[in-house]
Amino acid sequence: MELDNIKDALVGIPTLGGISIEQRKRLTIAVELVSNPSIIFMDEPTSGLDARAAAIVMRVVKNIVRTGRTVVCTIHQPSIDIFEAFDELILMKRGGQMVYAGELGQHSSKLIEYFESIPGVPQIKENHNPATWMLEVSTPSVEAKLSIDYSILYKESHLYE
């Protein structure tokens, strides 16, 4: 959990000498791990963190996954580094309908392959964040422009079981 350097620190308030927001998030995760859960739900584990702190938290999350636990995170507009730390994705549109559920693949290759296989969906530009691109091409306005419903396409795809 990378908490050794703060083992004697008071939690307190960050601006008044307490531990940082990033350290606080890692401590919260550690407290949850004490009960040895098989699945952990995290709501926006990187929100409010700078890129460095978010990377540290995600490294901790990956280490938890390596112990055999399942970690489910909600996250919005992640950086490319954060996005590619995830193994699988469930993308839902307004109303809770699934648009994609499956592996991301190395460098989001499986996600990109799925969306680019849909006629009319613009290809991802070189060096573009796959998370940003996915959100751009899966909007209701793109659905309307292409006369498609992503949730129906997903249900008809090889990914849906």
mmCIF file with all atom_site columns, C-alpha atoms in Angstrom:
data_model
loop_
_atom_site.group_PDB
_atom_site.id
_atom_site.type_symbol
_atom_site.label_atom_id
_atom_site.label_alt_id
_atom_site.label_comp_id
_atom_site.label_asym_id
_atom_site.label_entity_id
_atom_site.label_seq_id
_atom_site.pdbx_PDB_ins_code
_atom_site.Cartn_x
_atom_site.Cartn_y
_atom_site.Cartn_z
_atom_site.occupancy
_atom_site.B_iso_or_equiv
_atom_site.pdbx_formal_charge
_atom_site.auth_seq_id
_atom_site.auth_comp_id
_atom_site.auth_asym_id
_atom_site.auth_atom_id
_atom_site.pdbx_PDB_model_num
ATOM 1   C CA . MET A 1 1   ? 0.000   0.000   0.000   1.00 0.00 ? 1   MET A CA 1
ATOM 2   C CA . GLU A 1 2   ? 3.087   2.212   0.137   1.00 0.00 ? 2   GLU A CA 1
ATOM 3   C CA . LEU A 1 3   ? 2.126   3.641   3.525   1.00 0.00 ? 3   LEU A CA 1
ATOM 4   C CA . ASP A 1 4   ? 5.333   2.954   5.487   1.00 0.00 ? 4   ASP A CA 1
ATOM 5   C CA . ASN A 1 5   ? 6.533   6.543   5.184   1.00 0.00 ? 5   ASN A CA 1
ATOM 6   C CA . ILE A 1 6   ? 3.388   7.836   6.936   1.00 0.00 ? 6   ILE A CA 1
ATOM 7   C CA . LYS A 1 7   ? 2.907   5.081   9.513   1.00 0.00 ? 7   LYS A CA 1
ATOM 8   C CA . ASP A 1 8   ? 3.366   7.517   12.416  1.00 0.00 ? 8   ASP A CA 1
ATOM 9   C CA . ALA A 1 9   ? 1.547   10.472  10.835  1.00 0.00 ? 9   ALA A CA 1
ATOM 10  C CA . LEU A 1 10  ? -1.712  11.943  12.042  1.00 0.00 ? 10  LEU A CA 1
ATOM 11  C CA . VAL A 1 11  ? -4.410  11.900  9.401   1.00 0.00 ? 11  VAL A CA 1
ATOM 12  C CA . GLY A 1 12  ? -5.525  15.450  10.220  1.00 0.00 ? 12  GLY A CA 1
ATOM 13  C CA . ILE A 1 13  ? -6.207  18.084  7.606   1.00 0.00 ? 13  ILE A CA 1
ATOM 14  C CA . PRO A 1 14  ? -3.840  18.252  4.583   1.00 0.00 ? 14  PRO A CA 1
ATOM 15  C CA . THR A 1 15  ? -3.406  22.031  4.815   1.00 0.00 ? 15  THR A CA 1
ATOM 16  C CA . LEU A 1 16  ? -2.684  21.847  8.541   1.00 0.00 ? 16  LEU A CA 1
ATOM 17  C CA . GLY A 1 17  ? 0.039   19.204  8.487   1.00 0.00 ? 17  GLY A CA 1
ATOM 18  C CA . GLY A 1 18  ? -2.077  16.093  7.947   1.00 0.00 ? 18  GLY A CA 1
ATOM 19  C CA . ILE A 1 19  ? -1.498  13.480  5.275   1.00 0.00 ? 19  ILE A CA 1
ATOM 20  C CA . SER A 1 20  ? -2.122  14.388  1.627   1.00 0.00 ? 20  SER A CA 1
ATOM 21  C CA . ILE A 1 21  ? -5.305  13.602  -0.293  1.00 0.00 ? 21  ILE A CA 1
ATOM 22  C CA . GLU A 1 22  ? -3.494  10.858  -2.201  1.00 0.00 ? 22  GLU A CA 1
ATOM 23  C CA . GLN A 1 23  ? -2.162  9.327   1.032   1.00 0.00 ? 23  GLN A CA 1
ATOM 24  C CA . ARG A 1 24  ? -5.649  9.563   2.506   1.00 0.00 ? 24  ARG A CA 1
ATOM 25  C CA . LYS A 1 25  ? -7.090  7.639   -0.476  1.00 0.00 ? 25  LYS A CA 1
ATOM 26  C CA . ARG A 1 26  ? -4.469  4.899   -0.076  1.00 0.00 ? 26  ARG A CA 1
ATOM 27  C CA . LEU A 1 27  ? -5.152  4.748   3.669   1.00 0.00 ? 27  LEU A CA 1
ATOM 28  C CA . THR A 1 28  ? -8.891  4.408   3.013   1.00 0.00 ? 28  THR A CA 1
ATOM 29  C CA . ILE A 1 29  ? -8.193  1.523   0.625   1.00 0.00 ? 29  ILE A CA 1
ATOM 30  C CA . ALA A 1 30  ? -5.938  -0.116  3.234   1.00 0.00 ? 30  ALA A CA 1
ATOM 31  C CA . VAL A 1 31  ? -8.636  0.171   5.898   1.00 0.00 ? 31  VAL A CA 1
ATOM 32  C CA . GLU A 1 32  ? -11.079 -1.600  3.563   1.00 0.00 ? 32  GLU A CA 1
ATOM 33  C CA . LEU A 1 33  ? -8.554  -4.372  2.896   1.00 0.00 ? 33  LEU A CA 1
ATOM 34  C CA . VAL A 1 34  ? -8.378  -5.219  6.603   1.00 0.00 ? 34  VAL A CA 1
ATOM 35  C CA . SER A 1 35  ? -11.652 -7.139  6.264   1.00 0.00 ? 35  SER A CA 1
ATOM 36  C CA . ASN A 1 36  ? -10.108 -9.182  3.402   1.00 0.00 ? 36  ASN A CA 1
ATOM 37  C CA . PRO A 1 37  ? -12.903 -8.615  0.853   1.00 0.00 ? 37  PRO A CA 1
ATOM 38  C CA . SER A 1 38  ? -12.929 -10.595 -2.382  1.00 0.00 ? 38  SER A CA 1
ATOM 39  C CA . ILE A 1 39  ? -14.376 -7.614  -4.257  1.00 0.00 ? 39  ILE A CA 1
ATOM 40  C CA . ILE A 1 40  ? -13.773 -3.915  -3.724  1.00 0.00 ? 40  ILE A CA 1
ATOM 41  C CA . PHE A 1 41  ? -15.857 -1.078  -5.170  1.00 0.00 ? 41  PHE A CA 1
ATOM 42  C CA . MET A 1 42  ? -14.114 2.271   -5.663  1.00 0.00 ? 42  MET A CA 1
ATOM 43  C CA . ASP A 1 43  ? -15.952 5.414   -6.668  1.00 0.00 ? 43  ASP A CA 1
ATOM 44  C CA . GLU A 1 44  ? -13.638 7.794   -8.528  1.00 0.00 ? 44  GLU A CA 1
ATOM 45  C CA . PRO A 1 45  ? -10.404 6.657   -6.836  1.00 0.00 ? 45  PRO A CA 1
ATOM 46  C CA . THR A 1 46  ? -8.330  9.212   -8.776  1.00 0.00 ? 46  THR A CA 1
ATOM 47  C CA . SER A 1 47  ? -10.604 12.250  -8.529  1.00 0.00 ? 47  SER A CA 1
ATOM 48  C CA . GLY A 1 48  ? -8.955  15.319  -7.056  1.00 0.00 ? 48  GLY A CA 1
ATOM 49  C CA . LEU A 1 49  ? -5.467  13.935  -7.616  1.00 0.00 ? 49  LEU A CA 1
ATOM 50  C CA . ASP A 1 50  ? -2.692  15.203  -9.852  1.00 0.00 ? 50  ASP A CA 1
ATOM 51  C CA . ALA A 1 51  ? -1.226  12.823  -12.443 1.00 0.00 ? 51  ALA A CA 1
ATOM 52  C CA . ARG A 1 52  ? 1.565   11.594  -10.150 1.00 0.00 ? 52  ARG A CA 1
ATOM 53  C CA . ALA A 1 53  ? -0.745  10.897  -7.207  1.00 0.00 ? 53  ALA A CA 1
ATOM 54  C CA . ALA A 1 54  ? -3.325  9.232   -9.479  1.00 0.00 ? 54  ALA A CA 1
ATOM 55  C CA . ALA A 1 55  ? -0.607  6.949   -10.864 1.00 0.00 ? 55  ALA A CA 1
ATOM 56  C CA . ILE A 1 56  ? 0.390   5.938   -7.328  1.00 0.00 ? 56  ILE A CA 1
ATOM 57  C CA . VAL A 1 57  ? -3.209  5.126   -6.393  1.00 0.00 ? 57  VAL A CA 1
ATOM 58  C CA . MET A 1 58  ? -3.665  3.108   -9.588  1.00 0.00 ? 58  MET A CA 1
ATOM 59  C CA . ARG A 1 59  ? -0.439  1.195   -8.892  1.00 0.00 ? 59  ARG A CA 1
ATOM 60  C CA . VAL A 1 60  ? -1.915  0.276   -5.494  1.00 0.00 ? 60  VAL A CA 1
ATOM 61  C CA . VAL A 1 61  ? -5.168  -0.799  -7.185  1.00 0.00 ? 61  VAL A CA 1
ATOM 62  C CA . LYS A 1 62  ? -3.244  -3.012  -9.653  1.00 0.00 ? 62  LYS A CA 1
ATOM 63  C CA . ASN A 1 63  ? -1.346  -4.578  -6.746  1.00 0.00 ? 63  ASN A CA 1
ATOM 64  C CA . ILE A 1 64  ? -4.670  -5.401  -5.082  1.00 0.00 ? 64  ILE A CA 1
ATOM 65  C CA . VAL A 1 65  ? -5.880  -7.078  -8.294  1.00 0.00 ? 65  VAL A CA 1
ATOM 66  C CA . ARG A 1 66  ? -2.696  -9.163  -8.406  1.00 0.00 ? 66  ARG A CA 1
ATOM 67  C CA . THR A 1 67  ? -3.697  -10.685 -5.034  1.00 0.00 ? 67  THR A CA 1
ATOM 68  C CA . GLY A 1 68  ? -6.756  -12.224 -6.693  1.00 0.00 ? 68  GLY A CA 1
ATOM 69  C CA . ARG A 1 69  ? -9.309  -9.647  -5.631  1.00 0.00 ? 69  ARG A CA 1
ATOM 70  C CA . THR A 1 70  ? -11.771 -8.047  -8.006  1.00 0.00 ? 70  THR A CA 1
ATOM 71  C CA . VAL A 1 71  ? -11.757 -4.249  -8.071  1.00 0.00 ? 71  VAL A CA 1
ATOM 72  C CA . VAL A 1 72  ? -14.629 -2.334  -9.661  1.00 0.00 ? 72  VAL A CA 1
ATOM 73  C CA . CYS A 1 73  ? -14.055 1.389   -10.233 1.00 0.00 ? 73  CYS A CA 1
ATOM 74  C CA . THR A 1 74  ? -16.206 4.191   -11.520 1.00 0.00 ? 74  THR A CA 1
ATOM 75  C CA . ILE A 1 75  ? -14.155 6.763   -13.340 1.00 0.00 ? 75  ILE A CA 1
ATOM 76  C CA . HIS A 1 76  ? -14.806 9.575   -15.785 1.00 0.00 ? 76  HIS A CA 1
ATOM 77  C CA . GLN A 1 77  ? -12.464 10.981  -18.406 1.00 0.00 ? 77  GLN A CA 1
ATOM 78  C CA . PRO A 1 78  ? -9.304  9.215   -17.256 1.00 0.00 ? 78  PRO A CA 1
ATOM 79  C CA . SER A 1 79  ? -5.879  10.031  -18.641 1.00 0.00 ? 79  SER A CA 1
ATOM 80  C CA . ILE A 1 80  ? -4.469  7.485   -21.079 1.00 0.00 ? 80  ILE A CA 1
ATOM 81  C CA . ASP A 1 81  ? -2.186  6.086   -18.364 1.00 0.00 ? 81  ASP A CA 1
ATOM 82  C CA . ILE A 1 82  ? -5.031  5.623   -15.905 1.00 0.00 ? 82  ILE A CA 1
ATOM 83  C CA . PHE A 1 83  ? -7.352  4.168   -18.563 1.00 0.00 ? 83  PHE A CA 1
ATOM 84  C CA . GLU A 1 84  ? -4.797  1.603   -19.663 1.00 0.00 ? 84  GLU A CA 1
ATOM 85  C CA . ALA A 1 85  ? -4.314  0.458   -16.063 1.00 0.00 ? 85  ALA A CA 1
ATOM 86  C CA . PHE A 1 86  ? -7.729  -1.216  -16.310 1.00 0.00 ? 86  PHE A CA 1
ATOM 87  C CA . ASP A 1 87  ? -8.188  -4.724  -17.706 1.00 0.00 ? 87  ASP A CA 1
ATOM 88  C CA . GLU A 1 88  ? -11.876 -4.542  -18.584 1.00 0.00 ? 88  GLU A CA 1
ATOM 89  C CA . LEU A 1 89  ? -14.458 -1.852  -19.223 1.00 0.00 ? 89  LEU A CA 1
ATOM 90  C CA . ILE A 1 90  ? -18.199 -1.530  -18.906 1.00 0.00 ? 90  ILE A CA 1
ATOM 91  C CA . LEU A 1 91  ? -19.409 1.549   -20.788 1.00 0.00 ? 91  LEU A CA 1
ATOM 92  C CA . MET A 1 92  ? -23.015 2.534   -20.263 1.00 0.00 ? 92  MET A CA 1
ATOM 93  C CA . LYS A 1 93  ? -25.070 5.264   -21.815 1.00 0.00 ? 93  LYS A CA 1
ATOM 94  C CA . ARG A 1 94  ? -27.689 7.356   -20.090 1.00 0.00 ? 94  ARG A CA 1
ATOM 95  C CA . GLY A 1 95  ? -30.377 5.061   -18.753 1.00 0.00 ? 95  GLY A CA 1
ATOM 96  C CA . GLY A 1 96  ? -27.880 2.350   -17.813 1.00 0.00 ? 96  GLY A CA 1
ATOM 97  C CA . GLN A 1 97  ? -27.865 0.541   -21.146 1.00 0.00 ? 97  GLN A CA 1
ATOM 98  C CA . MET A 1 98  ? -24.569 -1.171  -21.942 1.00 0.00 ? 98  MET A CA 1
ATOM 99  C CA . VAL A 1 99  ? -22.647 0.075   -24.932 1.00 0.00 ? 99  VAL A CA 1
ATOM 100 C CA . TYR A 1 100 ? -19.507 -2.018  -24.377 1.00 0.00 ? 100 TYR A CA 1
ATOM 101 C CA . ALA A 1 101 ? -18.438 -4.644  -21.879 1.00 0.00 ? 101 ALA A CA 1
ATOM 102 C CA . GLY A 1 102 ? -15.221 -6.512  -22.307 1.00 0.00 ? 102 GLY A CA 1
ATOM 103 C CA . GLU A 1 103 ? -11.478 -6.499  -22.240 1.00 0.00 ? 103 GLU A CA 1
ATOM 104 C CA . LEU A 1 104 ? -9.647  -3.337  -23.195 1.00 0.00 ? 104 LEU A CA 1
ATOM 105 C CA . GLY A 1 105 ? -6.709  -5.194  -24.700 1.00 0.00 ? 105 GLY A CA 1
ATOM 106 C CA . GLN A 1 106 ? -3.153  -3.930  -24.880 1.00 0.00 ? 106 GLN A CA 1
ATOM 107 C CA . HIS A 1 107 ? -3.212  -0.199  -25.596 1.00 0.00 ? 107 HIS A CA 1
ATOM 108 C CA . SER A 1 108 ? -7.038  -0.459  -25.678 1.00 0.00 ? 108 SER A CA 1
ATOM 109 C CA . SER A 1 109 ? -6.798  -2.466  -28.907 1.00 0.00 ? 109 SER A CA 1
ATOM 110 C CA . LYS A 1 110 ? -9.940  -4.555  -28.335 1.00 0.00 ? 110 LYS A CA 1
ATOM 111 C CA . LEU A 1 111 ? -12.054 -1.516  -27.460 1.00 0.00 ? 111 LEU A CA 1
ATOM 112 C CA . ILE A 1 112 ? -10.772 0.378   -30.512 1.00 0.00 ? 112 ILE A CA 1
ATOM 113 C CA . GLU A 1 113 ? -11.309 -2.628  -32.776 1.00 0.00 ? 113 GLU A CA 1
ATOM 114 C CA . TYR A 1 114 ? -14.903 -2.973  -31.570 1.00 0.00 ? 114 TYR A CA 1
ATOM 115 C CA . PHE A 1 115 ? -15.897 0.655   -32.129 1.00 0.00 ? 115 PHE A CA 1
ATOM 116 C CA . GLU A 1 116 ? -13.993 1.005   -35.418 1.00 0.00 ? 116 GLU A CA 1
ATOM 117 C CA . SER A 1 117 ? -15.865 -2.051  -36.746 1.00 0.00 ? 117 SER A CA 1
ATOM 118 C CA . ILE A 1 118 ? -19.125 -0.099  -36.530 1.00 0.00 ? 118 ILE A CA 1
ATOM 119 C CA . PRO A 1 119 ? -19.793 1.517   -39.934 1.00 0.00 ? 119 PRO A CA 1
ATOM 120 C CA . GLY A 1 120 ? -19.458 5.300   -39.832 1.00 0.00 ? 120 GLY A CA 1
ATOM 121 C CA . VAL A 1 121 ? -17.617 5.524   -36.510 1.00 0.00 ? 121 VAL A CA 1
ATOM 122 C CA . PRO A 1 122 ? -14.553 7.746   -36.986 1.00 0.00 ? 122 PRO A CA 1
ATOM 123 C CA . GLN A 1 123 ? -11.227 6.005   -36.490 1.00 0.00 ? 123 GLN A CA 1
ATOM 124 C CA . ILE A 1 124 ? -9.094  6.982   -33.536 1.00 0.00 ? 124 ILE A CA 1
ATOM 125 C CA . LYS A 1 125 ? -6.395  9.505   -34.389 1.00 0.00 ? 125 LYS A CA 1
ATOM 126 C CA . GLU A 1 126 ? -2.772  8.649   -33.707 1.00 0.00 ? 126 GLU A CA 1
ATOM 127 C CA . ASN A 1 127 ? -1.688  9.400   -30.114 1.00 0.00 ? 127 ASN A CA 1
ATOM 128 C CA . HIS A 1 128 ? -5.286  10.178  -29.093 1.00 0.00 ? 128 HIS A CA 1
ATOM 129 C CA . ASN A 1 129 ? -6.487  9.035   -25.670 1.00 0.00 ? 129 ASN A CA 1
ATOM 130 C CA . PRO A 1 130 ? -8.707  5.975   -26.275 1.00 0.00 ? 130 PRO A CA 1
ATOM 131 C CA . ALA A 1 131 ? -10.932 6.939   -23.331 1.00 0.00 ? 131 ALA A CA 1
ATOM 132 C CA . THR A 1 132 ? -11.561 10.396  -24.769 1.00 0.00 ? 132 THR A CA 1
ATOM 133 C CA . TRP A 1 133 ? -12.126 8.981   -28.263 1.00 0.00 ? 133 TRP A CA 1
ATOM 134 C CA . MET A 1 134 ? -14.543 6.345   -26.922 1.00 0.00 ? 134 MET A CA 1
ATOM 135 C CA . LEU A 1 135 ? -16.575 9.017   -25.146 1.00 0.00 ? 135 LEU A CA 1
ATOM 136 C CA . GLU A 1 136 ? -16.580 11.223  -28.267 1.00 0.00 ? 136 GLU A CA 1
ATOM 137 C CA . VAL A 1 137 ? -17.771 8.485   -30.642 1.00 0.00 ? 137 VAL A CA 1
ATOM 138 C CA . SER A 1 138 ? -20.407 7.035   -28.312 1.00 0.00 ? 138 SER A CA 1
ATOM 139 C CA . THR A 1 139 ? -22.467 10.175  -27.729 1.00 0.00 ? 139 THR A CA 1
ATOM 140 C CA . PRO A 1 140 ? -26.202 10.359  -28.449 1.00 0.00 ? 140 PRO A CA 1
ATOM 141 C CA . SER A 1 141 ? -25.457 12.857  -31.242 1.00 0.00 ? 141 SER A CA 1
ATOM 142 C CA . VAL A 1 142 ? -23.165 10.345  -32.987 1.00 0.00 ? 142 VAL A CA 1
ATOM 143 C CA . GLU A 1 143 ? -25.828 7.659   -32.556 1.00 0.00 ? 143 GLU A CA 1
ATOM 144 C CA . ALA A 1 144 ? -28.384 9.979   -34.176 1.00 0.00 ? 144 ALA A CA 1
ATOM 145 C CA . LYS A 1 145 ? -26.007 11.001  -36.978 1.00 0.00 ? 145 LYS A CA 1
ATOM 146 C CA . LEU A 1 146 ? -25.238 7.355   -37.805 1.00 0.00 ? 146 LEU A CA 1
ATOM 147 C CA . SER A 1 147 ? -28.834 6.177   -37.154 1.00 0.00 ? 147 SER A CA 1
ATOM 148 C CA . ILE A 1 148 ? -27.631 3.520   -34.731 1.00 0.00 ? 148 ILE A CA 1
ATOM 149 C CA . ASP A 1 149 ? -28.260 2.488   -31.153 1.00 0.00 ? 149 ASP A CA 1
ATOM 150 C CA . TYR A 1 150 ? -25.035 1.419   -29.473 1.00 0.00 ? 150 TYR A CA 1
ATOM 151 C CA . SER A 1 151 ? -26.864 -0.682  -26.885 1.00 0.00 ? 151 SER A CA 1
ATOM 152 C CA . ILE A 1 152 ? -28.573 -2.731  -29.607 1.00 0.00 ? 152 ILE A CA 1
ATOM 153 C CA . LEU A 1 153 ? -25.309 -3.110  -31.522 1.00 0.00 ? 153 LEU A CA 1
ATOM 154 C CA . TYR A 1 154 ? -23.635 -4.327  -28.349 1.00 0.00 ? 154 TYR A CA 1
ATOM 155 C CA . LYS A 1 155 ? -26.397 -6.885  -27.693 1.00 0.00 ? 155 LYS A CA 1
ATOM 156 C CA . GLU A 1 156 ? -25.960 -8.169  -31.253 1.00 0.00 ? 156 GLU A CA 1
ATOM 157 C CA . SER A 1 157 ? -22.162 -8.327  -30.974 1.00 0.00 ? 157 SER A CA 1
ATOM 158 C CA . HIS A 1 158 ? -19.833 -11.205 -30.158 1.00 0.00 ? 158 HIS A CA 1
ATOM 159 C CA . LEU A 1 159 ? -19.109 -9.510  -26.802 1.00 0.00 ? 159 LEU A CA 1
ATOM 160 C CA . TYR A 1 160 ? -22.636 -9.976  -25.482 1.00 0.00 ? 160 TYR A CA 1
ATOM 161 C CA . GLU A 1 161 ? -23.204 -13.249 -23.682 1.00 0.00 ? 161 GLU A CA 1
#
